[in-house]
Short mmCIF file of C-alpha atoms and ligand atoms in Angstrom, two decimals:
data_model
loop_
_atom_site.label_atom_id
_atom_site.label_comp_id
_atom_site.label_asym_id
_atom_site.label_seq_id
_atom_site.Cartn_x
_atom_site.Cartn_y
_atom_site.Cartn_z
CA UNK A 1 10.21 27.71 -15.31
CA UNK A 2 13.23 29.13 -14.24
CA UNK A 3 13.95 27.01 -10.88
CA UNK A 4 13.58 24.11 -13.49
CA UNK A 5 16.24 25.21 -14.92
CA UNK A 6 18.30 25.80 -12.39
CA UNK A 7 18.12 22.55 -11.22
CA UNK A 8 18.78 20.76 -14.35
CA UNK A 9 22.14 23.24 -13.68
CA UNK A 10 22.34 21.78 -10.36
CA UNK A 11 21.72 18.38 -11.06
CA UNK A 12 24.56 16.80 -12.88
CA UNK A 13 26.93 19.04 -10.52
CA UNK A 14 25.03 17.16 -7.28
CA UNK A 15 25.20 13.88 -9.13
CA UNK A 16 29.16 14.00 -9.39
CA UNK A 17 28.79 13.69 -5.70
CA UNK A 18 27.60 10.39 -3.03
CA UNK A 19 24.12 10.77 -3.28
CA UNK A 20 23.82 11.13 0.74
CA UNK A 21 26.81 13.99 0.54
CA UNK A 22 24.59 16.40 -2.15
CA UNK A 23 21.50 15.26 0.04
CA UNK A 24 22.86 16.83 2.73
CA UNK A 25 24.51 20.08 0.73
CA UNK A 26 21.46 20.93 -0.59
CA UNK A 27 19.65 20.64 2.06
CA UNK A 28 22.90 22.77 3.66
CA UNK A 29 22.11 25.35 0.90
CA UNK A 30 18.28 25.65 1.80
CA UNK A 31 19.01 26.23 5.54
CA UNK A 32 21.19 28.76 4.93
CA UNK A 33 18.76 30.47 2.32
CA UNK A 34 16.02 30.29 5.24
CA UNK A 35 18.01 31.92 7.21
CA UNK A 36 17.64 35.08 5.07
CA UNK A 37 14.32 37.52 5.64
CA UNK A 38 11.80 36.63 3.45
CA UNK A 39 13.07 33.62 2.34
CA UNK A 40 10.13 31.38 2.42
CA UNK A 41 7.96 34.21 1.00
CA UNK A 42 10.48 34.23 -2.36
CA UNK A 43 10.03 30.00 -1.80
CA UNK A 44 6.04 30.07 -1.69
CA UNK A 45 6.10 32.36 -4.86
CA UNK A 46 8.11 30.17 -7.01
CA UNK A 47 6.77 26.89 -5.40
CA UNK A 48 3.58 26.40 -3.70
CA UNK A 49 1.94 29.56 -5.23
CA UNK A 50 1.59 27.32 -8.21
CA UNK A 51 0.08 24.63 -6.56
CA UNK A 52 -3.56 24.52 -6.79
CA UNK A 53 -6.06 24.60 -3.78
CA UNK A 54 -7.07 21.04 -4.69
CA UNK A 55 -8.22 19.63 -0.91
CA UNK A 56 -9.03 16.05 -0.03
CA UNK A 57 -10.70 14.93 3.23
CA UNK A 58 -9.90 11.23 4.83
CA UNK A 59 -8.87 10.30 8.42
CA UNK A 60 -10.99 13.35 9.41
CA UNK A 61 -8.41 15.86 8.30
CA UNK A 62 -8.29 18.33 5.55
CA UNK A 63 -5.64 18.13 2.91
CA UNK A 64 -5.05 21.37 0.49
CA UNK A 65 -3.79 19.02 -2.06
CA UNK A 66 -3.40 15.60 -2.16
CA UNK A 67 0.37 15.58 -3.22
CA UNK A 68 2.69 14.58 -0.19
CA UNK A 69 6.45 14.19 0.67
CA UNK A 70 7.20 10.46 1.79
CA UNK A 71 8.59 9.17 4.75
CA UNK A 72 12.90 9.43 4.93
CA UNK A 73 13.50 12.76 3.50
CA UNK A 74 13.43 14.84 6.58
CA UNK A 75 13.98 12.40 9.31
CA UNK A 76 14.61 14.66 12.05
CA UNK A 77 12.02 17.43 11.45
CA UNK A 78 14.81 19.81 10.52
CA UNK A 79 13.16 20.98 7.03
CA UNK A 80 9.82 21.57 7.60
CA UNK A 81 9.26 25.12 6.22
CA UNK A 82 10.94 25.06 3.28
CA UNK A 83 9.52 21.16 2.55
CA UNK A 84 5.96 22.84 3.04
CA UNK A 85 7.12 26.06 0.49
CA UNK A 86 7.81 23.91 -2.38
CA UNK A 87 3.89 23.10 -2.04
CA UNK A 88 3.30 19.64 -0.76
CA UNK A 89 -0.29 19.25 0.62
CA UNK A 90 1.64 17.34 3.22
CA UNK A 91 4.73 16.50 5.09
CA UNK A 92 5.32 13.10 6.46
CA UNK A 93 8.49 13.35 8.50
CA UNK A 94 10.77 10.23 9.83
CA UNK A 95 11.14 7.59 10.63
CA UNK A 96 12.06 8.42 14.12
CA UNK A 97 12.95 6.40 16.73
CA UNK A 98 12.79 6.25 20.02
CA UNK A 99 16.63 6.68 21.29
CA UNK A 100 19.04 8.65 18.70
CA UNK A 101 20.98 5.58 16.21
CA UNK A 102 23.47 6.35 13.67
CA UNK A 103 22.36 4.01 10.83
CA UNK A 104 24.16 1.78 8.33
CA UNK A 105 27.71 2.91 7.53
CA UNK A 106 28.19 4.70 4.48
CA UNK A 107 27.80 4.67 1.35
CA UNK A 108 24.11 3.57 1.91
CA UNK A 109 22.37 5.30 -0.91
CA UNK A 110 22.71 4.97 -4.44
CA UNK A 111 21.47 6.16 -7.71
CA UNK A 112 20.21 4.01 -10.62
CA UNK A 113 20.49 7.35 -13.03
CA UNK A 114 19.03 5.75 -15.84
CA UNK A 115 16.21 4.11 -14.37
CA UNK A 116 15.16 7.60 -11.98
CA UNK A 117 15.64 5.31 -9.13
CA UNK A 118 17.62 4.84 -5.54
CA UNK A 119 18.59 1.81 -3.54
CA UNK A 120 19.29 2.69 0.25
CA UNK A 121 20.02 0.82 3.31
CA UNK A 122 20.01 4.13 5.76
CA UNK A 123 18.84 1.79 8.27
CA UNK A 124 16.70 4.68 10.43
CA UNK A 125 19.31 6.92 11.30
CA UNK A 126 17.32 9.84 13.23
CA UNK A 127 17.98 12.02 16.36
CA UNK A 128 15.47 9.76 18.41
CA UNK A 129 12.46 11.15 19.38
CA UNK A 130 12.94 13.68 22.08
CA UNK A 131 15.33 16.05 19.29
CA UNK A 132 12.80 15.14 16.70
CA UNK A 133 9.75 17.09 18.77
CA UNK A 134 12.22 19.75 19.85
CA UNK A 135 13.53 20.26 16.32
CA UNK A 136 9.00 19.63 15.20
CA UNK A 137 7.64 22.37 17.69
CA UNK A 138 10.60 25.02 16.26
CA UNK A 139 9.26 24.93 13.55
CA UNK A 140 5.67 25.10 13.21
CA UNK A 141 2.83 23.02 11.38
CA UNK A 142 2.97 24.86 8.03
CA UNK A 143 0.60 22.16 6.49
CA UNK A 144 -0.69 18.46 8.03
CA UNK A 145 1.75 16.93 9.27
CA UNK A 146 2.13 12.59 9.27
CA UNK A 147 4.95 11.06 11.91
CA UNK A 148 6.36 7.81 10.78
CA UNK A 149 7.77 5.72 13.56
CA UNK A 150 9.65 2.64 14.00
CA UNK A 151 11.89 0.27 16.34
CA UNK A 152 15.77 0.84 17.21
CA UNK A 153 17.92 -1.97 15.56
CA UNK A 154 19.36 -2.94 19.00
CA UNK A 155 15.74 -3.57 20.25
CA UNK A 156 15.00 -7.18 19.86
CA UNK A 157 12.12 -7.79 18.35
CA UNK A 158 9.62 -9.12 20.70
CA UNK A 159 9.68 -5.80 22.43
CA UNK A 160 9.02 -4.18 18.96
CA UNK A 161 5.45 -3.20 19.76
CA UNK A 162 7.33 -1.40 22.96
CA UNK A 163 8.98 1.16 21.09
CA UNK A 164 6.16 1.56 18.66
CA UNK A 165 4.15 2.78 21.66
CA UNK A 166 6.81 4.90 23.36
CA UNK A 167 7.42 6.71 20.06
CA UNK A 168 3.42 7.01 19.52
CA UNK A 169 3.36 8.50 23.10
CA UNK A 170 6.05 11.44 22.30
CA UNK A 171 4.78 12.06 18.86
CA UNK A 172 1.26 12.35 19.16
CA UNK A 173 0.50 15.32 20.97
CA UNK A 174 2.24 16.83 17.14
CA UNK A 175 1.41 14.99 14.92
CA UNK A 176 -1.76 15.10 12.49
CA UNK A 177 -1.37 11.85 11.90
CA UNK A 178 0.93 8.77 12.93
CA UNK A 179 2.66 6.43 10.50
CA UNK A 180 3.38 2.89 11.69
CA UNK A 181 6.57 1.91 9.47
CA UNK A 182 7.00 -2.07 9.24
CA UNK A 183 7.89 -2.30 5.77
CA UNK A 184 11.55 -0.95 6.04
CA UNK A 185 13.68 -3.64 4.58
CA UNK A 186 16.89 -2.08 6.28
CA UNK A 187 16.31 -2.98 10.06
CA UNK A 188 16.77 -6.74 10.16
CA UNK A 189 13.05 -8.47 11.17
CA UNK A 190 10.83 -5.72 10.87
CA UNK A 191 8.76 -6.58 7.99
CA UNK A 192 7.70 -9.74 9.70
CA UNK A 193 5.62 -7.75 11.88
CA UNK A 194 3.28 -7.52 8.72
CA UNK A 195 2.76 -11.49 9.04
CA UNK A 196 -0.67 -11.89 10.39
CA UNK A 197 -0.24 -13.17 14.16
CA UNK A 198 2.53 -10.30 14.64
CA UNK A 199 0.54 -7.44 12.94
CA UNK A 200 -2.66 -8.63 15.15
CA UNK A 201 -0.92 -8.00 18.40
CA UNK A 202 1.20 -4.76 17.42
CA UNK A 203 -2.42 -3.58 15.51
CA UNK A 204 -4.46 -4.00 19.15
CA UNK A 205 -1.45 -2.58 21.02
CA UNK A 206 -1.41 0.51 19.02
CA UNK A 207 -5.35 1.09 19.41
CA UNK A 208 -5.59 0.47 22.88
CA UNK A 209 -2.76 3.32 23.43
CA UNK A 210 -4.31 5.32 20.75
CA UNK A 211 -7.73 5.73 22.68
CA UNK A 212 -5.62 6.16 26.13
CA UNK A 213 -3.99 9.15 23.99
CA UNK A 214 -7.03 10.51 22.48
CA UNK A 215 -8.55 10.73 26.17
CA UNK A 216 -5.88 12.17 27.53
CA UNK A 217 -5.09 15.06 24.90
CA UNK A 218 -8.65 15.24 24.19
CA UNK A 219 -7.77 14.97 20.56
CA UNK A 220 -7.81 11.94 18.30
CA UNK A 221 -4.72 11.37 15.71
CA UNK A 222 -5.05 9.07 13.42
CA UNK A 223 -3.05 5.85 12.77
CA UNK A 224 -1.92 4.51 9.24
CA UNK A 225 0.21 1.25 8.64
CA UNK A 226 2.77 1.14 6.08
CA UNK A 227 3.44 -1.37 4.04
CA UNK A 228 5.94 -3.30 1.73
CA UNK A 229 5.04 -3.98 -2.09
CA UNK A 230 6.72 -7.13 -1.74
CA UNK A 231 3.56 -9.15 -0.27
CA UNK A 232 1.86 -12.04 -1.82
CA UNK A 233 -1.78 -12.19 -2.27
CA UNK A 234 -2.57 -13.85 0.67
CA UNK A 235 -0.82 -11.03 2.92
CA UNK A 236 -2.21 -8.39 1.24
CA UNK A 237 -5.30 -9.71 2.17
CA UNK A 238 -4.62 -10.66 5.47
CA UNK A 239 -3.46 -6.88 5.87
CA UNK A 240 -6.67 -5.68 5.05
CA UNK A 241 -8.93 -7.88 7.11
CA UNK A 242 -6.50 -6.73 10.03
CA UNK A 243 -6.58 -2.74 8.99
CA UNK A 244 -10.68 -2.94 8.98
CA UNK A 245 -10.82 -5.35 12.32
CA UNK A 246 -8.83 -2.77 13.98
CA UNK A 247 -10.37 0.01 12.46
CA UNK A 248 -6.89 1.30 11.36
CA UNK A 249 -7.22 4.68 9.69
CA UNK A 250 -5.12 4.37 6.81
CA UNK A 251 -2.90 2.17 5.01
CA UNK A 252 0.39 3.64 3.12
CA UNK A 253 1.10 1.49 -0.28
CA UNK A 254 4.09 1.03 -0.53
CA UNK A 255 7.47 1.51 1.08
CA UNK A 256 10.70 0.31 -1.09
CA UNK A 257 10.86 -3.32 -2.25
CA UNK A 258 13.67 -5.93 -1.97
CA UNK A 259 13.70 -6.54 -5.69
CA UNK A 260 15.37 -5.37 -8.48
CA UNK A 261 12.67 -5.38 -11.41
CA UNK A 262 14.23 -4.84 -15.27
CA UNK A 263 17.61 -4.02 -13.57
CA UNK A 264 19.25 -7.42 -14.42
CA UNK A 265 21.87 -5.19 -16.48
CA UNK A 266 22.60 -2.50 -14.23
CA UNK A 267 25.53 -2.59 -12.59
CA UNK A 268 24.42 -1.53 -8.63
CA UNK A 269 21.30 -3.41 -8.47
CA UNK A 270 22.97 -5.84 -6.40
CA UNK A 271 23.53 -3.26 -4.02
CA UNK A 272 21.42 -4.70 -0.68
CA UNK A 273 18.46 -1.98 0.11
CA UNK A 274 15.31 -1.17 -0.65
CA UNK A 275 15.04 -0.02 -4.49
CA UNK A 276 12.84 3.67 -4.99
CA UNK A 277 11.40 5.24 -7.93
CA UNK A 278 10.53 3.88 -11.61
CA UNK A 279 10.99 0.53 -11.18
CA UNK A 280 9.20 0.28 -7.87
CA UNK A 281 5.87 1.93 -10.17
CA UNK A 282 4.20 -1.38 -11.44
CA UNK A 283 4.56 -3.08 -7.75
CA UNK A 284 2.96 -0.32 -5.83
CA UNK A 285 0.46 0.17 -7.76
CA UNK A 286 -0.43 -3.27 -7.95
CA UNK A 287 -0.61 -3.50 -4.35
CA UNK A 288 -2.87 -0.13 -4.16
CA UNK A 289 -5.14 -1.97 -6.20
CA UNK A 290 -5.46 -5.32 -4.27
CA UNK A 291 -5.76 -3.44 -1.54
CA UNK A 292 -8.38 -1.20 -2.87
CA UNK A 293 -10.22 -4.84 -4.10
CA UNK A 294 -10.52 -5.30 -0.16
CA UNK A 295 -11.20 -2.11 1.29
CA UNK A 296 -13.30 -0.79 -0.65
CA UNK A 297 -12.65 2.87 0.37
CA UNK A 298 -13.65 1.73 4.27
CA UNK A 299 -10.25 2.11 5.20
CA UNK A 300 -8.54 5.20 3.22
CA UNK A 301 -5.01 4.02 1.06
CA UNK A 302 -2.06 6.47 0.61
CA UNK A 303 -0.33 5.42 -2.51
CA UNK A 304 3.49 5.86 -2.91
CA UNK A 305 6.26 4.18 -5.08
CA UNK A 306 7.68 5.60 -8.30
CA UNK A 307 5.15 8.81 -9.06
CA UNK A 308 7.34 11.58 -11.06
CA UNK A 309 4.16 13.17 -13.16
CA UNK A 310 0.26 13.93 -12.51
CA UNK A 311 -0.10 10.68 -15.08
CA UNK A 312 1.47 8.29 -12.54
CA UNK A 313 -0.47 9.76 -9.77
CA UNK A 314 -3.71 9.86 -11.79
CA UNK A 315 -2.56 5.99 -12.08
CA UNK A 316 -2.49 5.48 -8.00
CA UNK A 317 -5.58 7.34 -7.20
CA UNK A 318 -7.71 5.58 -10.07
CA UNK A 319 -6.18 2.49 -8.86
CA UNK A 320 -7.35 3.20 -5.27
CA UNK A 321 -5.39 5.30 -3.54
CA UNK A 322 -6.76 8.97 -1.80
CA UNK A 323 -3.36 10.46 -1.51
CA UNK A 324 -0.09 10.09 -3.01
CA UNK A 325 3.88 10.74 -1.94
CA UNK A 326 6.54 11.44 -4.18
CA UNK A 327 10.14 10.96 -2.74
CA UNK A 328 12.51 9.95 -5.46
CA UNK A 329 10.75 12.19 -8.42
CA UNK A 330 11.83 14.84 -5.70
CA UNK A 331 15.45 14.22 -6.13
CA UNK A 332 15.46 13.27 -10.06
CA UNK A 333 13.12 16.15 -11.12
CA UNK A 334 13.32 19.27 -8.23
CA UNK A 335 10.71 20.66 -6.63
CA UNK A 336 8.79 21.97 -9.63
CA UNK A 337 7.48 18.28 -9.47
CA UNK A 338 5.57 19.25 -6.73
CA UNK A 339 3.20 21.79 -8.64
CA UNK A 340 3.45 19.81 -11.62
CA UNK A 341 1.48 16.91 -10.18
CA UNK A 342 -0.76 19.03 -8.08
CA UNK A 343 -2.00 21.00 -11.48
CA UNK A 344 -2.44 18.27 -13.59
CA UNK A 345 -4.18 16.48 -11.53
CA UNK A 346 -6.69 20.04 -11.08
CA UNK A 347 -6.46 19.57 -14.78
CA UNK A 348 -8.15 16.08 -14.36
CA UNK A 349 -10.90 17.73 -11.91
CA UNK A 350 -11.71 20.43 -14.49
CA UNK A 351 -11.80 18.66 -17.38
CA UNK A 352 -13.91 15.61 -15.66
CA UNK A 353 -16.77 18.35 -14.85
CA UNK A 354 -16.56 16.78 -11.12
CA UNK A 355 -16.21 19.42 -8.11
CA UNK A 356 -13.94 17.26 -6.20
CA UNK A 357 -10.75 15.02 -7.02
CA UNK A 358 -12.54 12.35 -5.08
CA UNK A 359 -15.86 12.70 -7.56
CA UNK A 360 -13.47 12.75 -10.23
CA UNK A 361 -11.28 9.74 -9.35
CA UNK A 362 -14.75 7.54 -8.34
CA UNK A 363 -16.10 8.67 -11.81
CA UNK A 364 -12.62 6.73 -13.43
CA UNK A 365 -12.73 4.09 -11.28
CA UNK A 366 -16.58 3.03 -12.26
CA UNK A 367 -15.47 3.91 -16.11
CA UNK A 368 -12.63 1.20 -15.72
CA UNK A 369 -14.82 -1.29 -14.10
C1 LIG B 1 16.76 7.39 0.83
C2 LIG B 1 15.41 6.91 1.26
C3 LIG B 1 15.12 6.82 2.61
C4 LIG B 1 13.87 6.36 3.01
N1 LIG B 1 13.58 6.32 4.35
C5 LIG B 1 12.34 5.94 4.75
C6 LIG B 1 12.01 5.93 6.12
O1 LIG B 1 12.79 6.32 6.98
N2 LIG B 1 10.75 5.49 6.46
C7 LIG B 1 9.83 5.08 5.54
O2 LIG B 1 8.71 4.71 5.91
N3 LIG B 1 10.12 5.10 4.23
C8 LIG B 1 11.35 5.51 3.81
N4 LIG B 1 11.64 5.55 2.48
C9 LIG B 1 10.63 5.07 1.52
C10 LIG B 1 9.80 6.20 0.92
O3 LIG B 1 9.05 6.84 1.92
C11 LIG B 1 8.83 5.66 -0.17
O4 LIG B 1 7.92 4.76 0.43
C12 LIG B 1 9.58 4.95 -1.29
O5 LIG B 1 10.79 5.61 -1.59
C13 LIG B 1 8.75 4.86 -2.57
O6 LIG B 1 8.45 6.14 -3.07
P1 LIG B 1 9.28 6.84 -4.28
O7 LIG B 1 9.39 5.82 -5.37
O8 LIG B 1 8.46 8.05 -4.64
O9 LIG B 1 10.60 7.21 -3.73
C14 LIG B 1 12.89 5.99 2.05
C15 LIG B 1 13.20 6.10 0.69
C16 LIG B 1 14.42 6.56 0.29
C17 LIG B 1 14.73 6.67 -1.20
#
C-alpha cells in the first residue's frame, strides 16, 4: 500500500530523532494536514475504508471493530479525528488528570528498535481535565470513545480515590466508557491500589458515584479497571473476585510492566519505565488468560500489550480477551496496522463459517480446551 510505504520513508527519518520530539512532529504534521478541506475524507479512504465492519457488543455498547488505540497516545483529546480515520473501532484517550501536571523531565521515552518496543516514564503529563473536555467536545465522537483517568503525583495517596472521582465526575457526561488506570508504573504508589484492601475501597467508591452519575445524566457509562501484567497469581485472582463483587464492567489486560524480559543485552533496558510492545506479548497474554480462567466472560477483558498483526490479536481474543489495543505496533508499523489487524481477523470470521467474531473466538477457545 502506498502509505506503507511512505512510512517505512518516514520511519528511519523520525527515528534519528527523541522518540517524544517525532511523536510530537508527526502528530504536528497531521494537524496541519486536518486543517486542509477534505482532509479526513482523503484519511478515511486510505485508512478506515479498509477496515472491515467487524462489530463487537460488551459493556452494552456497540463496537464497529474490535481493534482499539490504547491509553497514552492522545492524552489531551487533541487527535481524535484523525485517530478515528486511520480506522480504530475505538479511541481510548488519556490518562487525564484532574489539575494540568507537566510529567517526568525529558528524555522519558525510548525505543528498543530491535525488539519493536518502548520504555517510558511520561509520568501523566495531560492538560487536566477541564482542557481535556474542552479540547473532547471540539471535536466530536467519531467512534466510542473510552476515558482513562488517574491521580496527580502531588496528591498523596490516601486521597487517591478523591481524584479518581472528581475526574469520573468531569468525564462522564463524554465518555462511552471510563478507564480506571492503576497500573501506571510512573506515578510513585499507584499500582498498590490494585492490592486487595485498596482496590476494595477505590472499587465501592467508584460504583457508588457511578450510579449517582447514571441518575443524574440519565445515562449509564461503563467502568473498566486497568491493570498491570506484573501480578502474581494470587492478585490476579484477587482482581477478579473484586471486578465481579463490584460488578465492574470491564477489565483492561495489561498496561506496561516493570520488567525487562530477553533484554538482558540491550543496552537501555535499564532505563526506569514501563517497557511496551514485543516483549511485553507473553506477559499480557498470560494475564488475559488467568483472568479469563476467573471470569469466565461475566466480566468482559480488553486485552493489550505487544499486538503488531491479526495473529497476535487472534492470540488475545482466543486467550480471553473481547477487544484488543495496539499502541506501540502504531508507532513501529504506521497506521496501515490498523486495517491489517481488523481484516485478518474478518479473515478468521469468514473462514471459521461463524457470523460473529465472538462465535468465532468461543468456537477456538472450546477447540483449545
Ligand atoms: C509512551 C506511552 C505512554 C503511555 N501512557 C499511558 C497512559 O497514560 N495511561 C495508560 O493507561 N496506559 C499508558 N500506556 C500503556 C498503553 O496504553 C498500553 O497498555 C501498553 O503500551 C501496552 O500496549 P502496547 O504493547 O501495544 O504498546 C502508555 C504506553 C506508552 C508506550
Amino acid at each position: 500500500m502506498a502509505t506503507r510505504a511512505m512510512y517505512r520513508l518516514l520511519r528511519p527519518l523520525l527515528f534519528q530523532l527523541d522518540a517524544e520530539t517525532s511523536h510530537r512532529l508527526t502528530f504536528t504534521a497531521l494537524d496541519l494536514f486536518y486543517r486542509l478541506p477534505g482532509a479526513s475524507r482523503i484519511a478515511r479512504s486510505m485508512y478506515a475504508w479498509h477496515a472491515p465492519a467487524l462489530p463487537v457488543s460488551i459493556m452494552g455498547l456497540t463496537f464497529p471493530n474490535p481493534v482499539g488505540l490504547a491509553a497514552g497516545l492522545d492524552k489531551n483529546a487533541e487527535h481524535v479525528q484523525a485517530l478515528a480515520d486511520f480506522g480504530f473501532g475505538f479511541l481510548e484517550l488519556g490518562t487525564v488528570t484532574p489539575r494540568p501536571q507537566p510529567g517526568n523531565p525529558r528524555p522519558r521515552m525510548f525505543r528498543l528498535v530491535a525488539h519493536a518496543a518502548l520504555i517510558n516514564r511520561m509520568g501523566f503529563n495531560n492538560v487536566g481535565a477541564g482542557k481535556f473536555l474542552v479540547n473532547l467536545a471540539a471535536q466530536g465522537k467519531p467512534c466510542p470513545i473510552g476515558i482513562n483517568i488517574g491521580k496527580n503525583r502531588d496528591t498523596p495517596m490516601e486521597r487517591a480515590a478523591d481524584d479518581y472521582l472528581t475526574v469520573l465526575n468531569a468525564v462522564y457526561r463524554l465518555a462511552d466508557y471510563v478507564a480506571v488506570n492503576i497500573s501506571s508504573p510512573n506515578t510513585a504508589g499507584l499500582r498498590d491500589l490494585q492490592q486487595e484492601q485498596n482496590l476494595e475501597a477505590l472499587l465501592r467508591a467508584m460504583k457508588t458515584e457511578q450510579a449517582a452519575l447514571a441518575k443524574q445524566h440519565g445515562r449509564y457509562v461503563p467502568i473498566a479497571l486497568k491493570i498491570a501484567p506484573d501480578l502474581d497469581d494470587t492478585q490476579v485472582a484477587a482482581i477478579a473476585r473484586l471486578v465481579q463483587e463490584h460488578k465492574f464492567d470491564a477489565v483492561i489486560a495489561t498496561n506496561t510492566t516493570i520488567t525487562r524480559p530477553g533484554l538482558e543485552h540491550e543496552p537501555l533496558s535499564h532505563q526506569t519505565g514501563g517497557l511496551s510492545g514485543r516483549p511485553l506479548k507473553p506477559l499480557a497474554t498470560g494475564v488475559i488468560r488467568k483472568l479469563y480462567a476467573h471470569l469466565q466472560g461475566r466480566v468482559p477483558i480488553i486485552g493489550v500489550g505487544g499486538i503488531e498483526t491479526a495473529d497476535d490479536a487472534w492470540e488475545k481474543l482466543v486467550a480471553g480477551a473481547d477487544l484488543i489495543q495496539i499502541y506501540t505496533a502504531l508507532i513501529y508499523r504506521g497506521p496501515d496496522v490498523v486495517g491489517e489487524i481488523a481484516r485478518g481477523l474478518a479473515e478468521r470470521v469468514q473462514q471459521s463459517g461463524c457470523r460473529s467474531l465472538a462465535e468465532a473466538v468461543q468456537k477456538a477457545r472450546r477447540q483449545q480446551s
